[in-house]
PDB file of C-alpha atoms in Angstrom:
ATOM      1  CA  TYR L   1      44.215 -13.477 -24.906  1.00  0.00           C
ATOM      2  CA  GLY L   2      42.946 -15.502 -21.992  1.00  0.00           C
ATOM      3  CA  GLY L   3      45.732 -18.079 -22.081  1.00  0.00           C
ATOM      4  CA  GLY L   4      49.368 -18.717 -22.771  1.00  0.00           C
ATOM      5  CA  SER L   5      50.750 -17.442 -19.469  1.00  0.00           C
ATOM      6  CA  TRP L   6      53.166 -20.373 -19.421  1.00  0.00           C
ATOM      7  CA  VAL L   7      54.392 -19.449 -22.930  1.00  0.00           C
ATOM      8  CA  THR L   8      55.647 -16.100 -21.647  1.00  0.00           C
ATOM      9  CA  GLU L   9      56.938 -17.661 -18.441  1.00  0.00           C
ATOM     10  CA  PHE L  10      58.940 -20.285 -20.352  1.00  0.00           C
ATOM     11  CA  ALA L  11      60.735 -17.590 -22.346  1.00  0.00           C
ATOM     12  CA  LEU L  12      61.498 -15.578 -19.212  1.00  0.00           C
ATOM     13  CA  LEU L  13      62.878 -18.500 -17.220  1.00  0.00           C
ATOM     14  CA  THR L  14      64.817 -20.224 -20.018  1.00  0.00           C
ATOM     15  CA  GLY L  15      65.976 -17.362 -22.221  1.00  0.00           C
ATOM     16  CA  ILE L  16      64.530 -19.143 -25.274  1.00  0.00           C
ATOM     17  CA  SER L  17      61.690 -17.619 -27.261  1.00  0.00           C
ATOM     18  CA  THR L  18      58.751 -19.964 -27.696  1.00  0.00           C
ATOM     19  CA  LYS L  19      58.554 -18.744 -31.304  1.00  0.00           C
ATOM     20  CA  ALA L  20      61.274 -21.305 -31.976  1.00  0.00           C
ATOM     21  CA  PHE L  21      58.807 -24.134 -31.270  1.00  0.00           C
ATOM     22  CA  GLY L  22      56.079 -23.114 -33.704  1.00  0.00           C
ATOM     23  CA  ASP L  23      52.716 -24.736 -33.062  1.00  0.00           C
ATOM     24  CA  MET L  24      54.225 -26.883 -30.285  1.00  0.00           C
ATOM     25  CA  ARG L  25      54.875 -23.862 -28.083  1.00  0.00           C
ATOM     26  CA  MET L  26      51.886 -24.590 -25.841  1.00  0.00           C
ATOM     27  CA  PHE L  27      53.504 -27.888 -24.801  1.00  0.00           C
ATOM     28  CA  VAL L  28      57.069 -26.664 -24.538  1.00  0.00           C
ATOM     29  CA  GLN L  29      57.501 -27.283 -20.791  1.00  0.00           C
ATOM     30  CA  VAL L  30      56.700 -30.979 -21.174  1.00  0.00           C
ATOM     31  CA  LEU L  31      58.896 -31.264 -24.271  1.00  0.00           C
ATOM     32  CA  MET L  32      61.905 -29.533 -22.706  1.00  0.00           C
ATOM     33  CA  GLU L  33      61.850 -30.991 -19.197  1.00  0.00           C
ATOM     34  CA  GLY L  34      65.404 -31.954 -18.212  1.00  0.00           C
ATOM     35  CA  ARG L  35      66.892 -30.734 -21.506  1.00  0.00           C
ATOM     36  CA  LEU L  36      67.876 -27.147 -20.710  1.00  0.00           C
ATOM     37  CA  LYS L  37      70.934 -25.437 -19.268  1.00  0.00           C
ATOM     38  CA  GLU L  38      71.754 -21.765 -18.725  1.00  0.00           C
ATOM     39  CA  THR L  39      68.263 -21.002 -17.452  1.00  0.00           C
ATOM     40  CA  LEU L  40      67.615 -18.057 -15.138  1.00  0.00           C
ATOM     41  CA  PRO L  41      67.170 -20.216 -11.989  1.00  0.00           C
ATOM     42  CA  GLN L  42      70.269 -22.254 -12.885  1.00  0.00           C
ATOM     43  CA  ALA L  43      72.295 -19.069 -13.359  1.00  0.00           C
ATOM     44  CA  LEU L  44      71.201 -17.890  -9.926  1.00  0.00           C
ATOM     45  CA  GLU L  45      71.927 -21.314  -8.412  1.00  0.00           C
ATOM     46  CA  ASN L  46      75.432 -21.104  -9.847  1.00  0.00           C
ATOM     47  CA  CYS L  47      75.846 -17.786  -8.015  1.00  0.00           C
ATOM     48  CA  GLY L  48      74.882 -19.457  -4.722  1.00  0.00           C
ATOM     49  CA  TYR L  49      71.218 -18.467  -4.607  1.00  0.00           C
ATOM     50  CA  ARG L  50      68.434 -20.412  -2.986  1.00  0.00           C
ATOM     51  CA  THR L  51      65.690 -20.607  -5.625  1.00  0.00           C
ATOM     52  CA  LEU L  52      62.069 -20.639  -4.438  1.00  0.00           C
ATOM     53  CA  MET L  53      58.799 -20.482  -6.392  1.00  0.00           C
ATOM     54  CA  LEU L  54      55.373 -19.511  -5.055  1.00  0.00           C
ATOM     55  CA  PHE L  55      52.876 -21.233  -7.351  1.00  0.00           C
ATOM     56  CA  PRO L  56      49.109 -20.542  -7.078  1.00  0.00           C
ATOM     57  CA  MET L  57      47.967 -23.887  -8.528  1.00  0.00           C
ATOM     58  CA  SER L  58      48.562 -27.475  -7.371  1.00  0.00           C
ATOM     59  CA  THR L  59      52.046 -28.804  -8.089  1.00  0.00           C
ATOM     60  CA  GLY L  60      50.864 -31.232 -10.746  1.00  0.00           C
ATOM     61  CA  PHE L  61      49.137 -28.609 -12.911  1.00  0.00           C
ATOM     62  CA  VAL L  62      50.057 -29.656 -16.485  1.00  0.00           C
ATOM     63  CA  SER L  63      53.230 -31.239 -14.986  1.00  0.00           C
ATOM     64  CA  LEU L  64      54.781 -27.804 -14.501  1.00  0.00           C
ATOM     65  CA  ASP L  65      56.407 -28.708 -11.177  1.00  0.00           C
ATOM     66  CA  ARG L  66      58.630 -31.293 -12.881  1.00  0.00           C
ATOM     67  CA  PHE L  67      59.693 -28.703 -15.438  1.00  0.00           C
ATOM     68  CA  TYR L  68      60.374 -26.049 -12.790  1.00  0.00           C
ATOM     69  CA  ARG L  69      62.613 -28.397 -10.839  1.00  0.00           C
ATOM     70  CA  SER L  70      64.476 -29.418 -13.994  1.00  0.00           C
ATOM     71  CA  ILE L  71      65.440 -25.794 -14.733  1.00  0.00           C
ATOM     72  CA  GLY L  72      66.765 -25.024 -11.269  1.00  0.00           C
ATOM     73  CA  PHE L  73      64.017 -24.337  -8.731  1.00  0.00           C
ATOM     74  CA  SER L  74      64.928 -26.192  -5.557  1.00  0.00           C
ATOM     75  CA  GLU L  75      61.617 -25.480  -3.779  1.00  0.00           C
ATOM     76  CA  ILE L  76      58.042 -24.981  -4.953  1.00  0.00           C
ATOM     77  CA  LEU L  77      55.277 -23.808  -2.622  1.00  0.00           C
ATOM     78  CA  ASP L  78      51.990 -24.605  -4.342  1.00  0.00           C
ATOM     79  CA  GLN L  79      48.397 -23.772  -3.385  1.00  0.00           C
ATOM     80  CA  ARG L  80      48.271 -26.342  -0.603  1.00  0.00           C
ATOM     81  CA  ALA L  81      51.697 -25.522   0.820  1.00  0.00           C
ATOM     82  CA  GLN L  82      50.776 -21.833   0.934  1.00  0.00           C
ATOM     83  CA  GLY L  83      47.479 -22.539   2.687  1.00  0.00           C
ATOM     84  CA  ALA L  84      45.532 -20.858  -0.101  1.00  0.00           C
ATOM     85  CA  PRO L  85      41.749 -21.424   0.046  1.00  0.00           C
ATOM     86  CA  THR L  86      41.588 -21.004  -3.755  1.00  0.00           C
ATOM     87  CA  ASN L  87      43.979 -20.740  -6.693  1.00  0.00           C
ATOM     88  CA  ARG L  88      43.002 -17.098  -7.176  1.00  0.00           C
ATOM     89  CA  GLU L  89      43.910 -15.237  -4.012  1.00  0.00           C
ATOM     90  CA  ARG L  90      44.603 -11.522  -3.868  1.00  0.00           C
ATOM     91  CA  ASP L  91      48.197 -10.570  -4.710  1.00  0.00           C
ATOM     92  CA  ARG L  92      49.055  -9.554  -1.175  1.00  0.00           C
ATOM     93  CA  PHE L  93      48.283 -13.103   0.004  1.00  0.00           C
ATOM     94  CA  TYR L  94      51.174 -14.426  -2.088  1.00  0.00           C
ATOM     95  CA  PHE L  95      53.325 -11.419  -1.227  1.00  0.00           C
ATOM     96  CA  GLN L  96      52.788 -12.055   2.488  1.00  0.00           C
ATOM     97  CA  ASN L  97      53.843 -15.690   2.045  1.00  0.00           C
ATOM     98  CA  ALA L  98      56.960 -14.488   0.243  1.00  0.00           C
ATOM     99  CA  LEU L  99      57.702 -12.001   3.022  1.00  0.00           C
ATOM    100  CA  ASP L 100      57.354 -14.763   5.622  1.00  0.00           C
ATOM    101  CA  ALA L 101      59.757 -16.946   3.621  1.00  0.00           C
ATOM    102  CA  MET L 102      62.207 -14.050   3.342  1.00  0.00           C
ATOM    103  CA  ASP L 103      62.021 -13.368   7.069  1.00  0.00           C
ATOM    104  CA  HIS L 104      62.777 -16.998   7.914  1.00  0.00           C
ATOM    105  CA  HIS L 105      65.540 -17.217   5.331  1.00  0.00           C
ATOM    106  CA  PHE L 106      67.363 -14.037   6.343  1.00  0.00           C
ATOM    107  CA  LYS L 107      67.326 -15.145  10.003  1.00  0.00           C
ATOM    108  CA  SER L 108      68.717 -18.604   9.257  1.00  0.00           C
ATOM    109  CA  SER L 109      70.973 -18.299   6.201  1.00  0.00           C
ATOM    110  CA  ASP L 110      73.607 -16.091   4.628  1.00  0.00           C
ATOM    111  CA  ARG L 111      72.782 -17.322   1.112  1.00  0.00           C
ATOM    112  CA  PRO L 112      71.220 -14.885  -1.341  1.00  0.00           C
ATOM    113  CA  LEU L 113      67.582 -15.615  -2.148  1.00  0.00           C
ATOM    114  CA  PHE L 114      65.568 -15.603  -5.387  1.00  0.00           C
ATOM    115  CA  ILE L 115      61.783 -15.851  -5.127  1.00  0.00           C
ATOM    116  CA  TYR L 116      59.557 -16.143  -8.186  1.00  0.00           C
ATOM    117  CA  ILE L 117      55.963 -15.244  -7.303  1.00  0.00           C
ATOM    118  CA  GLN L 118      53.023 -15.971  -9.560  1.00  0.00           C
ATOM    119  CA  THR L 119      49.809 -14.040  -8.899  1.00  0.00           C
ATOM    120  CA  MET L 120      46.304 -14.606 -10.236  1.00  0.00           C
ATOM    121  CA  ALA L 121      43.910 -11.855  -9.111  1.00  0.00           C
ATOM    122  CA  SER L 122      44.314  -9.731 -12.253  1.00  0.00           C
ATOM    123  CA  HIS L 123      43.896 -12.737 -14.535  1.00  0.00           C
ATOM    124  CA  GLY L 124      40.657 -13.240 -16.461  1.00  0.00           C
ATOM    125  CA  PRO L 125      37.862 -13.983 -16.905  1.00  0.00           C
ATOM    126  CA  TYR L 126      36.240 -10.668 -16.002  1.00  0.00           C
ATOM    127  CA  TYR L 127      32.529 -11.447 -16.187  1.00  0.00           C
ATOM    128  CA  SER L 128      32.068 -11.243 -12.401  1.00  0.00           C
ATOM    129  CA  ALA L 129      33.359  -8.918  -9.705  1.00  0.00           C
ATOM    130  CA  TYR L 130      36.477 -10.149  -7.902  1.00  0.00           C
ATOM    131  CA  MET L 131      36.238  -9.370  -4.181  1.00  0.00           C
ATOM    132  CA  PRO L 132      33.310  -6.955  -4.697  1.00  0.00           C
ATOM    133  CA  GLU L 133      33.627  -5.806  -1.092  1.00  0.00           C
ATOM    134  CA  VAL L 134      36.910  -4.027  -1.962  1.00  0.00           C
ATOM    135  CA  ASN L 135      36.142  -0.418  -2.862  1.00  0.00           C
ATOM    136  CA  VAL L 136      38.473   0.440  -5.747  1.00  0.00           C
ATOM    137  CA  PRO L 137      37.681   2.393  -8.929  1.00  0.00           C
ATOM    138  CA  GLY L 138      36.833   0.682 -12.203  1.00  0.00           C
ATOM    139  CA  GLY L 139      36.176   2.366 -15.511  1.00  0.00           C
ATOM    140  CA  GLY L 140      34.388   5.663 -16.077  1.00  0.00           C
ATOM    141  CA  PRO L 141      31.182   6.258 -18.023  1.00  0.00           C
ATOM    142  CA  GLY L 142      31.018   4.295 -21.253  1.00  0.00           C
ATOM    143  CA  THR L 143      33.578   1.699 -20.135  1.00  0.00           C
ATOM    144  CA  SER L 144      32.573  -1.880 -20.870  1.00  0.00           C
ATOM    145  CA  ALA L 145      31.774  -4.096 -17.894  1.00  0.00           C
ATOM    146  CA  GLU L 146      34.723  -6.360 -18.717  1.00  0.00           C
ATOM    147  CA  MET L 147      37.211  -3.487 -18.911  1.00  0.00           C
ATOM    148  CA  SER L 148      35.804  -1.911 -15.760  1.00  0.00           C
ATOM    149  CA  GLU L 149      36.332  -5.146 -13.850  1.00  0.00           C
ATOM    150  CA  TYR L 150      39.876  -5.478 -15.205  1.00  0.00           C
ATOM    151  CA  LEU L 151      40.637  -1.916 -14.056  1.00  0.00           C
ATOM    152  CA  ARG L 152      39.284  -2.753 -10.580  1.00  0.00           C
ATOM    153  CA  ARG L 153      41.693  -5.661 -10.359  1.00  0.00           C
ATOM    154  CA  ALA L 154      44.556  -3.562 -11.693  1.00  0.00           C
ATOM    155  CA  ALA L 155      43.823  -1.017  -8.954  1.00  0.00           C
ATOM    156  CA  MET L 156      43.974  -3.785  -6.334  1.00  0.00           C
ATOM    157  CA  ALA L 157      47.233  -5.037  -7.821  1.00  0.00           C
ATOM    158  CA  SER L 158      48.681  -1.536  -7.558  1.00  0.00           C
ATOM    159  CA  LEU L 159      47.701  -1.322  -3.881  1.00  0.00           C
ATOM    160  CA  ASP L 160      49.220  -4.738  -3.219  1.00  0.00           C
ATOM    161  CA  ARG L 161      52.442  -3.797  -5.001  1.00  0.00           C
ATOM    162  CA  ASP L 162      52.693  -0.777  -2.698  1.00  0.00           C
ATOM    163  CA  PHE L 163      52.061  -3.107   0.247  1.00  0.00           C
ATOM    164  CA  LEU L 164      54.985  -5.294  -0.835  1.00  0.00           C
ATOM    165  CA  MET L 165      57.403  -2.424  -1.395  1.00  0.00           C
ATOM    166  CA  ASP L 166      56.514  -0.969   2.013  1.00  0.00           C
ATOM    167  CA  ALA L 167      56.709  -4.332   3.781  1.00  0.00           C
ATOM    168  CA  ILE L 168      60.222  -5.179   2.564  1.00  0.00           C
ATOM    169  CA  LYS L 169      61.459  -2.182   4.528  1.00  0.00           C
ATOM    170  CA  ARG L 170      61.412  -4.573   7.491  1.00  0.00           C
ATOM    171  CA  PHE L 171      64.695  -5.934   6.060  1.00  0.00           C
ATOM    172  CA  PRO L 172      66.880  -2.820   6.444  1.00  0.00           C
ATOM    173  CA  ASP L 173      70.153  -4.625   5.770  1.00  0.00           C
ATOM    174  CA  GLU L 174      69.076  -6.613   2.700  1.00  0.00           C
ATOM    175  CA  PRO L 175      69.507  -5.164  -0.799  1.00  0.00           C
ATOM    176  CA  ILE L 176      66.466  -6.352  -2.781  1.00  0.00           C
ATOM    177  CA  LEU L 177      65.639  -6.056  -6.476  1.00  0.00           C
ATOM    178  CA  VAL L 178      61.946  -6.439  -7.355  1.00  0.00           C
ATOM    179  CA  VAL L 179      61.040  -7.214 -10.971  1.00  0.00           C
ATOM    180  CA  ARG L 180      57.450  -7.295 -12.248  1.00  0.00           C
ATOM    181  CA  TYR L 181      56.231  -8.302 -15.689  1.00  0.00           C
ATOM    182  CA  GLY L 182      52.981  -8.971 -17.530  1.00  0.00           C
ATOM    183  CA  ASP L 183      52.432 -12.388 -19.070  1.00  0.00           C
ATOM    184  CA  HIS L 184      49.939 -11.407 -21.806  1.00  0.00           C
ATOM    185  CA  GLN L 185      47.223  -8.887 -22.572  1.00  0.00           C
ATOM    186  CA  PRO L 186      43.919  -9.442 -20.762  1.00  0.00           C
ATOM    187  CA  SER L 187      40.873 -10.263 -22.871  1.00  0.00           C
ATOM    188  CA  ALA L 188      39.438  -6.915 -21.763  1.00  0.00           C
ATOM    189  CA  THR L 189      41.881  -5.048 -24.041  1.00  0.00           C
ATOM    190  CA  ARG L 190      41.021  -6.945 -27.231  1.00  0.00           C
ATOM    191  CA  ASP L 191      38.777  -4.196 -28.595  1.00  0.00           C
ATOM    192  CA  LEU L 192      41.341  -1.496 -27.810  1.00  0.00           C
ATOM    193  CA  ILE L 193      44.088  -3.320 -29.715  1.00  0.00           C
ATOM    194  CA  ASN L 194      41.719  -3.878 -32.625  1.00  0.00           C
ATOM    195  CA  ASP L 195      40.999  -0.137 -32.688  1.00  0.00           C
ATOM    196  CA  VAL L 196      44.721   0.675 -32.796  1.00  0.00           C
ATOM    197  CA  TRP L 197      45.826  -1.928 -35.349  1.00  0.00           C
ATOM    198  CA  GLY L 198      42.695  -2.511 -37.362  1.00  0.00           C
ATOM    199  CA  ASP L 199      40.473  -5.482 -37.971  1.00  0.00           C
ATOM    200  CA  ASP L 200      42.601  -6.954 -40.762  1.00  0.00           C
ATOM    201  CA  SER L 201      45.383  -8.048 -38.387  1.00  0.00           C
ATOM    202  CA  PRO L 202      43.949  -7.751 -34.875  1.00  0.00           C
ATOM    203  CA  ASP L 203      46.670  -9.845 -33.265  1.00  0.00           C
ATOM    204  CA  ILE L 204      49.693  -8.295 -35.001  1.00  0.00           C
ATOM    205  CA  GLY L 205      51.233  -4.931 -34.280  1.00  0.00           C
ATOM    206  CA  ALA L 206      52.693  -2.546 -36.832  1.00  0.00           C
ATOM    207  CA  ASP L 207      56.201  -3.837 -36.028  1.00  0.00           C
ATOM    208  CA  GLY L 208      55.165  -7.464 -36.508  1.00  0.00           C
ATOM    209  CA  SER L 209      54.901  -8.119 -32.762  1.00  0.00           C
ATOM    210  CA  PRO L 210      51.945 -10.152 -31.507  1.00  0.00           C
ATOM    211  CA  GLY L 211      49.549  -7.630 -30.003  1.00  0.00           C
ATOM    212  CA  PRO L 212      48.064  -9.878 -27.297  1.00  0.00           C
ATOM    213  CA  PHE L 213      51.522 -10.445 -25.822  1.00  0.00           C
ATOM    214  CA  ILE L 214      52.875  -6.881 -25.774  1.00  0.00           C
ATOM    215  CA  THR L 215      52.913  -5.872 -22.118  1.00  0.00           C
ATOM    216  CA  PHE L 216      55.277  -4.361 -19.564  1.00  0.00           C
ATOM    217  CA  TYR L 217      58.162  -4.968 -17.203  1.00  0.00           C
ATOM    218  CA  ALA L 218      59.374  -2.809 -14.339  1.00  0.00           C
ATOM    219  CA  MET L 219      62.093  -2.872 -11.685  1.00  0.00           C
ATOM    220  CA  ALA L 220      62.335  -1.303  -8.245  1.00  0.00           C
ATOM    221  CA  GLY L 221      64.955  -1.548  -5.537  1.00  0.00           C
ATOM    222  CA  HIS L 222      65.115  -1.595  -1.752  1.00  0.00           C
ATOM    223  CA  LYS L 223      68.559  -0.580  -0.478  1.00  0.00           C
ATOM    224  CA  TYR L 224      69.644  -1.230  -4.056  1.00  0.00           C
ATOM    225  CA  PRO L 225      70.044   1.364  -6.831  1.00  0.00           C
ATOM    226  CA  VAL L 226      68.383   0.050  -9.980  1.00  0.00           C
ATOM    227  CA  PRO L 227      70.693   0.728 -12.953  1.00  0.00           C
ATOM    228  CA  PRO L 228      69.324   2.242 -16.173  1.00  0.00           C
ATOM    229  CA  LEU L 229      67.208  -0.284 -18.055  1.00  0.00           C
ATOM    230  CA  PRO L 230      67.855  -1.116 -21.722  1.00  0.00           C
ATOM    231  CA  GLU L 231      66.655   1.474 -24.191  1.00  0.00           C
ATOM    232  CA  TYR L 232      65.066  -1.160 -26.432  1.00  0.00           C
ATOM    233  CA  ASP L 233      61.300  -0.775 -26.451  1.00  0.00           C
ATOM    234  CA  PRO L 234      60.000  -3.389 -26.823  1.00  0.00           C
ATOM    235  CA  PHE L 235      62.290  -6.394 -26.547  1.00  0.00           C
ATOM    236  CA  ASP L 236      61.518 -10.104 -26.469  1.00  0.00           C
ATOM    237  CA  ILE L 237      60.910 -11.420 -22.963  1.00  0.00           C
ATOM    238  CA  ALA L 238      63.464 -14.175 -23.628  1.00  0.00           C
ATOM    239  CA  TYR L 239      66.067 -11.504 -22.870  1.00  0.00           C
ATOM    240  CA  LEU L 240      64.472 -10.305 -19.627  1.00  0.00           C
ATOM    241  CA  GLY L 241      66.238 -12.910 -17.486  1.00  0.00           C
ATOM    242  CA  THR L 242      69.597 -11.623 -18.707  1.00  0.00           C
ATOM    243  CA  VAL L 243      68.491  -8.040 -18.061  1.00  0.00           C
ATOM    244  CA  MET L 244      67.563  -9.082 -14.515  1.00  0.00           C
ATOM    245  CA  LEU L 245      70.915 -10.761 -13.857  1.00  0.00           C
ATOM    246  CA  ASP L 246      72.734  -7.743 -15.249  1.00  0.00           C
ATOM    247  CA  ALA L 247      70.641  -5.313 -13.186  1.00  0.00           C
ATOM    248  CA  ALA L 248      71.422  -7.372 -10.066  1.00  0.00           C
ATOM    249  CA  GLY L 249      75.143  -6.972 -10.749  1.00  0.00           C
ATOM    250  CA  LEU L 250      75.732 -10.712 -11.091  1.00  0.00           C
ATOM    251  CA  PRO L 251      78.458 -12.236 -13.285  1.00  0.00           C
ATOM    252  CA  LEU L 252      77.171 -13.334 -16.682  1.00  0.00           C
ATOM    253  CA  SER L 253      78.178 -16.663 -18.179  1.00  0.00           C
ATOM    254  CA  ALA L 254      79.332 -16.822 -21.790  1.00  0.00           C
ATOM    255  CA  ALA L 255      75.792 -17.725 -22.867  1.00  0.00           C
ATOM    256  CA  GLN L 256      74.272 -14.866 -20.870  1.00  0.00           C
ATOM    257  CA  GLN L 257      76.858 -12.440 -22.304  1.00  0.00           C
ATOM    258  CA  GLU L 258      75.832 -13.527 -25.793  1.00  0.00           C
ATOM    259  CA  ARG L 259      72.176 -12.979 -24.948  1.00  0.00           C
ATOM    260  CA  LYS L 260      73.080  -9.503 -23.731  1.00  0.00           C
ATOM    261  CA  ARG L 261      74.912  -8.817 -26.990  1.00  0.00           C
ATOM    262  CA  LEU L 262      71.928  -9.989 -29.015  1.00  0.00           C
TER     263      LEU L 262
END
């Protein structure tokens, strides 16, 4: 809870579970800089894609920019490059920047485009109201203040997702696959998970999965039919990159085919 976003992100982008690194998993980007092949951005690069990241922090945040470039991102737009007043803007701020980049790209290039967008509005802490002037529902009677604030932000995120899916209709000739995923459980859900799994093992689910990291992924298409998703529920996020490539109809390398088999 309240940390480890980059642990989930590493597994998504590289196809390697951070479980393999034990107690060093929090430092895995620094350890593995320049050492990895067959990452998701590299696979897309090999298919001719331009690879772009929208990053809400400054480029030097825990040296992540060096790691991102080493695994195949050719461009990184950080907080300053995006003109962000803070590192915690509303989701639609980052989505609008992505839409502007898409508009420029589609007018000037025939290359396919991959954009990885990180957002921050739904991220904790939740002890104060985020954008209190926005009138969205929180929790009902009896809901804790922390959970109510998280639900407010989730409601804003839902509105901003709808904004994105409506806005990409401006590209009528471009097939687009949109993939969303959660990085970890918010601190606001700690008590709920404890209620479900008991106080003896509050961070471990009945199947041995770490409760704070069980979350969701979803896919939607614009001018692109999303194929049926895998029936495995849940699966390790290290496989999500392969699922994405497969859903996009891209050729899988031998390594990606083996990940799909696994």
